[in-house]
Each structure stands twice: as C-alpha cells, then as structure tokens.
Coordinates of C-alpha atoms in Angstrom, one line a residue:
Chain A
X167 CA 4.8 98.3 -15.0
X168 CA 5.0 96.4 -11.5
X169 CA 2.8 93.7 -13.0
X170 CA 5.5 92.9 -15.5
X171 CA 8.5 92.5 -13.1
X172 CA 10.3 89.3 -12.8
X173 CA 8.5 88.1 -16.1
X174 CA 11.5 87.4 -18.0
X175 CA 13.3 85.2 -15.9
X176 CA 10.0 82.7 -16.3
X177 CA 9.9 83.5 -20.2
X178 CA 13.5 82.4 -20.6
X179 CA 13.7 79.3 -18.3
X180 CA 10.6 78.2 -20.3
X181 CA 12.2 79.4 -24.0
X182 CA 15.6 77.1 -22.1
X183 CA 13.8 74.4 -21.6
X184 CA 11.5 74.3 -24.8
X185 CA 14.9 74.3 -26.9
X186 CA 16.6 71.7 -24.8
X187 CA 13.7 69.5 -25.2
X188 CA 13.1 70.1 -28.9
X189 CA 17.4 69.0 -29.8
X190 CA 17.1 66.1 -27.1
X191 CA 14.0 65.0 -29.1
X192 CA 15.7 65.3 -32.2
X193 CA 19.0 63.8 -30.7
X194 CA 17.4 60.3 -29.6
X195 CA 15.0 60.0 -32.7
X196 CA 17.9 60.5 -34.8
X197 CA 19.8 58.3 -33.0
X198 CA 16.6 55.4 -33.0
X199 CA 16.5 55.9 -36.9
X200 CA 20.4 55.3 -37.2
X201 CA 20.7 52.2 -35.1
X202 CA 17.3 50.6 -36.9
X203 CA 18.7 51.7 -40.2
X204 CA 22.1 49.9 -39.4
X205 CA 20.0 46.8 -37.9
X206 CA 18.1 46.4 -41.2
X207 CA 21.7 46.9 -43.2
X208 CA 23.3 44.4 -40.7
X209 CA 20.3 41.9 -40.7
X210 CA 20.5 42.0 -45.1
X211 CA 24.6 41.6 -44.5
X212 CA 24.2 38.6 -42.6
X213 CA 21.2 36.9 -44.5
X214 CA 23.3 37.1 -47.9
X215 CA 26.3 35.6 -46.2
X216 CA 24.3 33.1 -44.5
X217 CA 22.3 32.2 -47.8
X218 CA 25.2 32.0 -49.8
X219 CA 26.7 29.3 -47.0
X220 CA 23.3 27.4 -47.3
X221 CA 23.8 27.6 -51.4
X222 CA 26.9 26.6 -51.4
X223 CA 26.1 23.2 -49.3
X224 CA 23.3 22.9 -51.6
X225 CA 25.6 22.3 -54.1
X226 CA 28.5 20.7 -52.6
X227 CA 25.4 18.0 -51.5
X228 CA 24.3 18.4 -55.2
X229 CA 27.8 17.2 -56.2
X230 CA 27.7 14.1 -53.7
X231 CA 24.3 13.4 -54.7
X232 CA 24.8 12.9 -58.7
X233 CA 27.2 9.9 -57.6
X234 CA 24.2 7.5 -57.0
X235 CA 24.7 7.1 -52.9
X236 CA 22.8 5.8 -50.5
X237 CA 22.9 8.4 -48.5
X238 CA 23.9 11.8 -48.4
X239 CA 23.6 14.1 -45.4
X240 CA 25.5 18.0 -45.5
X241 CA 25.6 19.9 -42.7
X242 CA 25.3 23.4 -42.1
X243 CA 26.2 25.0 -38.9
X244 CA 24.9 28.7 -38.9
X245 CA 23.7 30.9 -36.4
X246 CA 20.7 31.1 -35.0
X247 CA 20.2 34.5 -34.3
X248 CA 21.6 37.4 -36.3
X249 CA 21.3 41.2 -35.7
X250 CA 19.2 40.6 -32.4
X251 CA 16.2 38.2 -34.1
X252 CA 15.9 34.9 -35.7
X253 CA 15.3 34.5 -39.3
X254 CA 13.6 31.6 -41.6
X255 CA 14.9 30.1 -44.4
X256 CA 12.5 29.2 -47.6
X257 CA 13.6 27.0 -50.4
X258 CA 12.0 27.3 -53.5
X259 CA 13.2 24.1 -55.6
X260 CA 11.2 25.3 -58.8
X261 CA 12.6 28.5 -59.0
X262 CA 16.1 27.5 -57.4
X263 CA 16.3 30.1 -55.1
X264 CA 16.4 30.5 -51.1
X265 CA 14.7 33.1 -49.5
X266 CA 15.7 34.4 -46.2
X267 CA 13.7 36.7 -43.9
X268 CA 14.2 38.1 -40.4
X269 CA 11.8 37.6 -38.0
X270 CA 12.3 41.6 -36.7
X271 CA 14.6 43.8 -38.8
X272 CA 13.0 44.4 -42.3
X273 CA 15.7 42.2 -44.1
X274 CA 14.6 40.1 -46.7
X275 CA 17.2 38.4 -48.8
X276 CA 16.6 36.2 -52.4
X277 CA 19.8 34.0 -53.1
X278 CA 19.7 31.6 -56.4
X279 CA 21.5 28.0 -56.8
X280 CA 22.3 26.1 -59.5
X281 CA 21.6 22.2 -58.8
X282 CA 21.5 19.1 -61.3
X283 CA 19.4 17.0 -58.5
X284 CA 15.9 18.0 -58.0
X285 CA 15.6 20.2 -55.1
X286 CA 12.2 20.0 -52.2
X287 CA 10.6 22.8 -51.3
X288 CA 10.6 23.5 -47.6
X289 CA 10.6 26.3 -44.6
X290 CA 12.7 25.8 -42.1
X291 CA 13.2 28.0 -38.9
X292 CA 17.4 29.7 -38.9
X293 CA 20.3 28.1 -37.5
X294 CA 22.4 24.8 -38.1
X295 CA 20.8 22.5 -41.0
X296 CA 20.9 19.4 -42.6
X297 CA 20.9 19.0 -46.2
X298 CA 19.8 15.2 -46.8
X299 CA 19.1 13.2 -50.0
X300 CA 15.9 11.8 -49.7
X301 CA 14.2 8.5 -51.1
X302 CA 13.0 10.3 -53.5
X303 CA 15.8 11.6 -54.8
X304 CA 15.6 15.3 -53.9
X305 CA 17.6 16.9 -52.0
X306 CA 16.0 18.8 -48.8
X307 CA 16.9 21.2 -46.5
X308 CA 16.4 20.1 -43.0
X309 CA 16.6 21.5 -39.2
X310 CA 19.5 20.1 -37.2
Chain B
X100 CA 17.2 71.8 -6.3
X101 CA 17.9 68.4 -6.3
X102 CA 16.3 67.5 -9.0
X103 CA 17.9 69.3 -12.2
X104 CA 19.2 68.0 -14.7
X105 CA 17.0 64.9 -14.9
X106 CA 16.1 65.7 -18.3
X107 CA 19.9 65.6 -19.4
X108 CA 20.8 62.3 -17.5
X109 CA 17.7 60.7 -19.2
X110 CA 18.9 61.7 -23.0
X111 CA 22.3 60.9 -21.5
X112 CA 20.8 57.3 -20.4
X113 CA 19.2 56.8 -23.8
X114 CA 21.7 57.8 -26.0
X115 CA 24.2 55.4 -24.2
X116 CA 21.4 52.6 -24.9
X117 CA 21.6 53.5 -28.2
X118 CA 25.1 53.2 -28.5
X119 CA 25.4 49.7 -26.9
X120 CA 22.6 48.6 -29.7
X121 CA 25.2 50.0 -32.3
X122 CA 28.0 48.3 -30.8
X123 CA 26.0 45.2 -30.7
X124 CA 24.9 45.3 -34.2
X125 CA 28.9 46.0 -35.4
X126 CA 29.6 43.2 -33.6
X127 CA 27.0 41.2 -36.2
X128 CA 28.3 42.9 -38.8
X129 CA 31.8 41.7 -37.8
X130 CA 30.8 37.9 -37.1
X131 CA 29.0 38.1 -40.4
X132 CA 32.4 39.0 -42.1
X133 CA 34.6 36.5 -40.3
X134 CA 31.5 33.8 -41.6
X135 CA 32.1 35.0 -44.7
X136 CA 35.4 34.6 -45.3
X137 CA 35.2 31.1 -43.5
X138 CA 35.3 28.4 -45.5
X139 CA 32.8 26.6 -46.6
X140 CA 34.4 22.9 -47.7
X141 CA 32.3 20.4 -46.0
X142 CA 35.2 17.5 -46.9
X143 CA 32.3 16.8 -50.0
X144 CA 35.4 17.0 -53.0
X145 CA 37.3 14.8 -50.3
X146 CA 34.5 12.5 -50.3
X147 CA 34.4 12.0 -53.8
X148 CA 38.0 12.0 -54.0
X149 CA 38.0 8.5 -51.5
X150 CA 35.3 7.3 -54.1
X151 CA 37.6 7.9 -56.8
X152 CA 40.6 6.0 -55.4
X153 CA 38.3 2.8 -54.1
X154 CA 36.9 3.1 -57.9
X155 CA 40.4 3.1 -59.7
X156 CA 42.5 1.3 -56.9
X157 CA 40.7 -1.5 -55.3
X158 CA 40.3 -3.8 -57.9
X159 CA 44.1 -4.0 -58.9
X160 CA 43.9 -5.7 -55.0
X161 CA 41.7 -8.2 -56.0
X162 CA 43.3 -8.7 -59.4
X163 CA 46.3 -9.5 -58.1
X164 CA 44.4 -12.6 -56.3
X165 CA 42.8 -13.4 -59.3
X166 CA 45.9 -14.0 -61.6
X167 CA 47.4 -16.4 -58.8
X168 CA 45.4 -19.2 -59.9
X169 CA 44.2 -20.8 -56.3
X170 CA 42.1 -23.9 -56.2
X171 CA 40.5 -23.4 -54.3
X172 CA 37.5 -20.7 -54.0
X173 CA 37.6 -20.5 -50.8
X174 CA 41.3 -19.6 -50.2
X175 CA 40.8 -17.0 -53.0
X176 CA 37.7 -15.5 -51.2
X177 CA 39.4 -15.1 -48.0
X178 CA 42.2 -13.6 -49.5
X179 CA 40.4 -11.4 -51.3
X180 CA 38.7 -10.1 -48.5
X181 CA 41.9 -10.0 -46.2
X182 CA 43.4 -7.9 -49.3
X183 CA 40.3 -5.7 -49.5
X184 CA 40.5 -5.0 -45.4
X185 CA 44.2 -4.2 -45.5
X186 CA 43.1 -1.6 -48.9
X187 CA 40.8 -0.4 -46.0
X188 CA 43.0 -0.1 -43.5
X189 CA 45.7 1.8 -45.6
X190 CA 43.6 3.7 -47.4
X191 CA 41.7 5.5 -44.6
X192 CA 44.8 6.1 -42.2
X193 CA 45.6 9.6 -44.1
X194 CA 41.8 10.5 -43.8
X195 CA 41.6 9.5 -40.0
X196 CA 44.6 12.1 -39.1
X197 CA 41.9 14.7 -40.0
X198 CA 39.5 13.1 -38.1
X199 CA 37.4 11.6 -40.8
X200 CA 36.2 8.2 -40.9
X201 CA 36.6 7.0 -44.1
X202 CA 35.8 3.0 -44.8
X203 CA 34.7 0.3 -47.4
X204 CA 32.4 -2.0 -46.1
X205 CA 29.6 -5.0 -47.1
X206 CA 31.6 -6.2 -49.3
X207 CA 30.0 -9.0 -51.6
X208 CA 32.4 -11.0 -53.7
X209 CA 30.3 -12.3 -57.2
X210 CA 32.1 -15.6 -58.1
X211 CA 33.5 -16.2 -61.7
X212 CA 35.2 -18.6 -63.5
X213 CA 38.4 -17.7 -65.2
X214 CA 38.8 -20.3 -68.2
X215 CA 42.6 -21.1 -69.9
X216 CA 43.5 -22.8 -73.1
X217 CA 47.5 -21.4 -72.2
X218 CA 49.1 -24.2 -74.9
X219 CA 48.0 -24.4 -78.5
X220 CA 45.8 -27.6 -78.7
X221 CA 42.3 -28.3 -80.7
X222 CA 39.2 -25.9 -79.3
X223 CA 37.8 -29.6 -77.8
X224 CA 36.9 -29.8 -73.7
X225 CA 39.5 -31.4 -71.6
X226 CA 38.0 -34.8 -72.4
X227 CA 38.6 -34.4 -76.3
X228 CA 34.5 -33.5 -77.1
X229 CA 34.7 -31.4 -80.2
X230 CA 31.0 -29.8 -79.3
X231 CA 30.5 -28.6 -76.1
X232 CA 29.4 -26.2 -73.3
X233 CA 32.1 -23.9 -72.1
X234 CA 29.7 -22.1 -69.7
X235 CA 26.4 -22.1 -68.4
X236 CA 23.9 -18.9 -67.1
X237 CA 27.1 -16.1 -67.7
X238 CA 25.8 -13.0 -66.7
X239 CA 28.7 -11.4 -68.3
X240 CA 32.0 -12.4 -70.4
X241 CA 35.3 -9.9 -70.2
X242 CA 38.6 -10.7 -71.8
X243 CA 37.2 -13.2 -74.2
X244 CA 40.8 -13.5 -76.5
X245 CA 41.3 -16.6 -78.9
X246 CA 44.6 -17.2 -81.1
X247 CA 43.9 -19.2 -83.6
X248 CA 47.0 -20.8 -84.7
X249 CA 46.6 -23.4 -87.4
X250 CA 43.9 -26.6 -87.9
X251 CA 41.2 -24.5 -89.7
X252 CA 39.0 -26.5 -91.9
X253 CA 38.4 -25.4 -95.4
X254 CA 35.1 -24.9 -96.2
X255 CA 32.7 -22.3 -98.2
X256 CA 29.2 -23.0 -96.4
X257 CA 30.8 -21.9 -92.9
X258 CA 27.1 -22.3 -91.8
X259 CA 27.9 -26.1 -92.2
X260 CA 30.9 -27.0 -91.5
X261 CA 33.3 -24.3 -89.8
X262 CA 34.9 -24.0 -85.9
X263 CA 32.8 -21.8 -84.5
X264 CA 31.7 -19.7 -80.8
X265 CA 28.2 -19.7 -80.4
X266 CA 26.4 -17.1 -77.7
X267 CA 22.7 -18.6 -76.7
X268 CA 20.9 -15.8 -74.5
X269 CA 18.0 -15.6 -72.5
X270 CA 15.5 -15.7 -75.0
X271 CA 17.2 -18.7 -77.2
X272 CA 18.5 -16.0 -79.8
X273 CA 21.9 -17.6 -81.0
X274 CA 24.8 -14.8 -82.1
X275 CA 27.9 -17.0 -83.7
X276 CA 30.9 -16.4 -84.7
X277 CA 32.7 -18.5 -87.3
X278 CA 36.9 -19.1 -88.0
X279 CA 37.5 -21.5 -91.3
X280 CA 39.6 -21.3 -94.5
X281 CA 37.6 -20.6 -97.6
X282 CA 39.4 -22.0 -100.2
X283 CA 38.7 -19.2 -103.0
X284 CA 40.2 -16.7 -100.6
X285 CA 44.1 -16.5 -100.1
X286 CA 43.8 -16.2 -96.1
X287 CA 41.2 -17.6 -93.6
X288 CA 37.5 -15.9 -93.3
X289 CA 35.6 -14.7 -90.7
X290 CA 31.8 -14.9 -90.1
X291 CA 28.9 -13.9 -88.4
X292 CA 25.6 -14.2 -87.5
X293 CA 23.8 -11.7 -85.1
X294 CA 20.6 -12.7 -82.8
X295 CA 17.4 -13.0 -85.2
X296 CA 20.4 -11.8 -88.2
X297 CA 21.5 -13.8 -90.7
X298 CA 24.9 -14.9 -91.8
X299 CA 27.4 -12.0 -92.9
X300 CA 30.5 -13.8 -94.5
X301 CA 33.5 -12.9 -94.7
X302 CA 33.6 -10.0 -92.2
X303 CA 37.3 -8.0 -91.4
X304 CA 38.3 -9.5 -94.4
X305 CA 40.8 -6.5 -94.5
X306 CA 42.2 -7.0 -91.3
X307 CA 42.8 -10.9 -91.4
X308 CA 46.7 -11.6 -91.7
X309 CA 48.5 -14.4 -93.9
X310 CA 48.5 -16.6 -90.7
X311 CA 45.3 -17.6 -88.3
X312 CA 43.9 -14.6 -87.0
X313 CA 43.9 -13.5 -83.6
X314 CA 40.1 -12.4 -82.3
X315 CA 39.0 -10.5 -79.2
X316 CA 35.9 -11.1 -78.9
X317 CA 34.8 -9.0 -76.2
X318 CA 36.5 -6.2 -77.3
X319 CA 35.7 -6.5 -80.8
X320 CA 39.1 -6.2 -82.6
X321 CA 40.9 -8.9 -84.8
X322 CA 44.7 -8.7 -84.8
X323 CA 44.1 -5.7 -82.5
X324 CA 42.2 -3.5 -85.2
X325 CA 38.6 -3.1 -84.8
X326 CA 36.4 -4.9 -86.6
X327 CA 32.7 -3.1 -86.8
X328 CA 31.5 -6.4 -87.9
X329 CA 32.5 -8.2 -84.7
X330 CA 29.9 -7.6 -81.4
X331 CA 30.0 -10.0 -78.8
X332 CA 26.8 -11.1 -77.8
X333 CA 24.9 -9.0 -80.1
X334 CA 21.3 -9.4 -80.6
X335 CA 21.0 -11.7 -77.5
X336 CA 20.5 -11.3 -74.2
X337 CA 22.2 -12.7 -70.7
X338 CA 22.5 -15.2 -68.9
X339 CA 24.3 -16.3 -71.9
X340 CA 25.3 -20.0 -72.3
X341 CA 28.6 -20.3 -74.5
X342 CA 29.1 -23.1 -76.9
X343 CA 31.9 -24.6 -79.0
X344 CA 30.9 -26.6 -82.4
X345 CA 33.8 -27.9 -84.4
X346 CA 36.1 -28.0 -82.1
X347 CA 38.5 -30.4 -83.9
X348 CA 38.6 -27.7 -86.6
X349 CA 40.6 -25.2 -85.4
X350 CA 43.7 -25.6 -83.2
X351 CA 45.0 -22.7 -80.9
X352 CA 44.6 -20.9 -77.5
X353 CA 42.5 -18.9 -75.5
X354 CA 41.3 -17.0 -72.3
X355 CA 37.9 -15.8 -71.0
X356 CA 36.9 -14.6 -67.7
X357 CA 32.8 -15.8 -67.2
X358 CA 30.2 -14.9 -64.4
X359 CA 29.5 -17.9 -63.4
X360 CA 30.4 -20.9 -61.4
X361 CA 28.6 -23.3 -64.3
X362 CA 31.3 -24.5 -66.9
X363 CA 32.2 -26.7 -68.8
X364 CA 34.6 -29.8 -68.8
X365 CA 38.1 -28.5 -67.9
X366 CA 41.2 -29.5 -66.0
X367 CA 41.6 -28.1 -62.5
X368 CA 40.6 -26.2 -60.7
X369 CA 44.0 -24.6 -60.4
X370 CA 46.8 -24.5 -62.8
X371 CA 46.6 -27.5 -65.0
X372 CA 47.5 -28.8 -68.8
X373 CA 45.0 -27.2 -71.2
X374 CA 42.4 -26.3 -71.1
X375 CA 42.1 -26.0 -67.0
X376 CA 39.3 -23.5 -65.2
X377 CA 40.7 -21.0 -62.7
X378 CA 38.3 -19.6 -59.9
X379 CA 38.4 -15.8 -59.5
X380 CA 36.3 -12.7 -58.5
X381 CA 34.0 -11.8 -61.1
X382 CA 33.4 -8.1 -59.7
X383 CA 32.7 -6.8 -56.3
X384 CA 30.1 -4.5 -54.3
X385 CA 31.2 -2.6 -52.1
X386 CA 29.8 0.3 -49.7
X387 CA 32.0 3.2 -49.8
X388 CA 31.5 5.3 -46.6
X389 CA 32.8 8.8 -46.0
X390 CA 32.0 10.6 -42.6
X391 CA 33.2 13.6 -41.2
X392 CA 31.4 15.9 -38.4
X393 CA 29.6 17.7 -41.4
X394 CA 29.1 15.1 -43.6
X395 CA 27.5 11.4 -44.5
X396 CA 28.5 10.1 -47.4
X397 CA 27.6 6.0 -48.3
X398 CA 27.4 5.1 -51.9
X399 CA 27.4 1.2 -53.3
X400 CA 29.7 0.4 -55.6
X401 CA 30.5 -2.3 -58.2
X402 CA 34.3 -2.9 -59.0
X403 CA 35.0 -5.0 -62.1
X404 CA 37.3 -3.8 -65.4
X405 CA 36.4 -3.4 -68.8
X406 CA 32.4 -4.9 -69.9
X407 CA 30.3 -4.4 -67.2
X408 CA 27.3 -6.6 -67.8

C-alpha cells in the first residue's frame, strides 16, 4: 500500500480544478450568450425607432411635396452607430417599406410608409439623411 | 506559489468585460428610448402653415393698392412691391424668433387693366362708338358685373339687333351674350350663344326681375341667382378679345378686371367720368421659401382671387 500514499491529495487538486474550470466555462459562455442576445435585442430596438424616425420624415416630406414646390429637402439626423456597429438603410418605394439591417448584430428590421408621392428606391449607409424631392418628382432618401 | 489563482482573476477579468459590454449596450437601449420619445416635427406643418397665410393673406396687400385707382403703373407697381416687402418683413418676424427663415421672394407682378363704367350712361367707349373693342389678348377676366338699368332696345331676332358682350378666343370661336326687350315677353330676355353653339333665347327667363337685370358674368348669376345657362367664355379659348355691339342700346354700369394692358377707348388712366380704365395687379408669383436647420422648403405661387385663368 506504500505505492498508493499521497495519491489523494493529487486526485482531489485535479477533481478541484476540473470543477472550477467546467463552472468558469459555463460562467463566461453564459455570460457571451447573454450580452450577444441583448446586443441583437438592442440593435432590433434601435433599428425600429430609428426607421420609424426615417418614416415619419418620409411622410412629413410627402406632405411638403404634394404642394407643387420647387424644392423640398427633409432632414434626418440619426445616429451613426447603434449597439456597437453601423447599419444600412434600404428603401423599397414599390413596396413602401424601409428595411434596416446591422452591419454586426443579427438585427434586421422591415418598417412600412404610407406616401401619395412616388418614392426612389435606394441604399444608403446609417446616420443623418436627407430626404430631397427630385426632378422627377420622387422623393429619395439621401446621405447627409 | 505565486502564481495561483490566475485562473480566477482571468474569469474575474472576462466577466468584468462582459459586464462593461452590457452596460454599454443599456446605454443604447437608453439613447434609443430618449430618440424615441424625441420629437420628430421637422417645422414641415409650419412650413405649410407660412404657405397658407402668403396664400390667403398676401393678396388683400395688393388689393388694397388695386382699389386706390393710381395712374400711374408705375406708382402702383412700386407700391405694390413696397406693400408685398413689408407683408415679408411682418410676416416672418414670429418665424425668425425660432430661428427659421421664412421669406417671399421673386416676386413678378402680371399687369391688368381694371375697366369702370361707375355712372349709368350708354355701353358706348369714352368717345361715344356704339361697337367697340373693350380689350385686346385677355388672358383672363374676373369680376365681369354689368347693371343694366334702362335703354334696352326691343327686338325678337336678338341675333340682329340686340346690346350685346361678345367673347372672340384664340381660335375665332365667338361666345355672346345678348340683353334686349322682347316685346311678347312682360320683362327683358336674355341670350346666348356658346363657341361653335347656336343661339339659346331667352335663358334665366325665371330669374329676370320687372326692371333691367343685373348680370355677373364671370360668376354666372343674374340678380345674384345662378343662371346654368350663363358661362363666360364658354366654348372659346384665351387670349380672349372682348367686344361691345349695340352699345347705344342699352344704358347702365359696369366693372371688369382684364389681363391685359390692351384696351379699349376709355378715360384715364386714373379716376375719371365714365367709362375710365384703372391700372392694377392682375395676379402675382411669388416664391414662398421656408428654411429651418432641418428643412428646405421653396414652392412658386400664383396669388390672384376668384377665376384663375
């Protein structure tokens, strides 16, 4: 039995340390998976608000624009980066609805508009915007 | 020995990232709820509300010049546009408290020719002609009144023989309007002819008093009523030329405000015995312009009342 001696005190430091590691493990990747899971909550959050803003302009231009100006120019100041990442905003006139996506978190956000003045389709990179009223008579949504 | 514990600090070090990124990303979510409930008014029903008032309000302004019966053009012109300016300048002072530039500029004044027949006389020119030109090229006619008040001839082919307004357009199409007595009717008679039409008699009959009848023409009513029958101009197209036939057959007064400069023989210009010619301001253009930090706003607009043609 001399073999054996001084065999536990190993066995348990190793069983210590295998159960430490195994709850820090689970500790941080729980942790990761909470503060990504609020990032893509926050990141939706902030692309509705920030679309509704965009439709709401839309409209308010919309309004100006079915007075027969010369020129109409709205803008929007928004921020650039939400949650940590920059998004891009896609207006679809045909379908009258704005799609906005974050470049990082998986957020992606569909908000609809109601306008009486035709509306251009474009893709334009987040942050302040210009809605103008072109020659054409459409209304577009613009970087700043 | 030194080194125990490492494993502890670094979880202790990562979770404490973690919890900055949380922090962080509250702080989002808090910016995102103060956006929200930011508001979103760009100044765009305040835009439109400027519009409104230079729509409804600037041409009482410029009215005002017109009924004063100057001249000379040139003293109502700059008038007008001092009156216009100081519209401006009042106008936009509540706007530029808020730091908003609000403005009517390039301003063009379209010349008309107000034309008065204030004391009952015969429809002739100034000169006596009983057929004549009253205007020339009008782009548009507003507030075209006649009160007839005795010296209709009697007659029953109108066609012939009766007073009448005649409206030549563009294309030589002819719309008249007749005033005469028929004898086989116990009050006077009203007819007209329409562009490529031909002549309706006796139109309104029901609305004609004992007396003359009074006829808007512009606004289609007799003695105030309407009177489906009666469309000014219809069936041509402007520049109209406006004639008077028969003149010496009907006695009363009138007033009619013309787009043009071309007209007739009258007395004045300026306040004279009847009938006298009065310049004034047709309509006017103007560019309303709305700015604020958010917004552009620039529409044209044309300012005259009633017909626009």
């Amino acid at each position: 039995m001399t073999r054996d001696r001084g065999v536990s005190t190993v066995v348990g430091y190793v069983i210590a340390l295998g159960i430490t590691t195994v709850l820090i493990s689970g500790l941080l990747i729980a942790t990761g998976g909470a503060v990504e899971d609020r990032q893509n909550a926050t990141s939706r959050d902030a692309l509705t608000v920030i679309g509704q803003r965009i439709a709401s302009n839309l409209m308010a231009a919309d309004r100006l624009a079915e007075t027969d100006p010369g020129t109409t120019v709205v803008e929007v100041r928004l921020p650039s980066r939400i949650a940590g990442s920059g998004y891009r905003v896609t207006v679809n006139g045909s379908a009258s609805e704005l799609v906005l996506e974050s470049h990082r978190a998986d957020a992606t956000v569909d908000v609809s508009f109601v306008t009486s003045t035709d509306v251009a389709d474009t893709d334009v990179q987040g942050g302040d915007l210009r809605i103008v009223l072109t020659a054409a008579d459409e209304l577009e949504v613009r970087g700043a | 020995m030194n080194d125990r514990g490492q494993l502890l600090l670094v979880t202790g070090f990562a979770i404490a990232v973690a919890i900055v990124a949380l922090v962080l990303l509250l702080n989002t979510a808090i910016y995102t709820e103060n956006l929200a409930t930011r508001s979103i008014d760009t100044g765009a029903g305040d835009a439109l509300a400027y519009r409104d008032t230079v729509e409804d309000d600037l041409w009482r302004v410029v009215e005002f010049e017109n009924e004063r019966e100057y001249a000379a053009r040139s003293t109502l012109r700059d008038n007008v546009s001092a009156r216009v300016d100081q519209f401006t300048m009042v106008s936009s002072m509540r706007h530029l408290e808020g730091g908003v530039s609000a403005n009517v500029t390039n301003r063009t004044l379209h010349d008309g020719t107000w034309l008065r027949q204030n004391a009952s006389r015969q429809m002739t020119d100034a000169s006596g002609t009983a057929n004549w030109t009253v205007a020339t090229d009008a782009d548009g006619v507003r507030a075209f009144e006649m009160n007839t008040t005795g010296g209709l001839t009697s007659t029953s082919s109108p066609a012939d023989d009766a007073f009448n307004v005649t409206v030549r357009g563009s294309g030589g199409n002819e719309w008249r309007f007749y005033i005469y007595d028929n004898p086989a009717l116990p009050d006077s008679e009203l007819a007209v002819k329409n562009g490529t039409g031909t002549l309706e008699t006796n139109v309104c009959s029901g609305l004609l008093p004992s007396v003359p009848p009074r006829v808007n023409f512009t606004a289609g009513t007799v003695e105030g009523s309407d009177c489906d029958a009666l469309v000014f101009a219809k069936g041509t197209t402007p520049p109209y030329d406006i004639e008077i036939t028969y003149g010496d057959r009907a006695e009363g007064t009138y007033n009619a405000t013309v787009n043009t400069t071309n007209v007739g023989t009258f007395n004045g210009p300026g306040p004279a015995s009847a009938p006298y010619e009065v310049p004034v301001v047709y309509s006017l253009s103007v560019d309303v312009v709305y700015q604020t930090p958010e917004l552009e706003y620039r529409a044209r607009i044309r300012l005259a009342p009633g017909a626009e043609t």
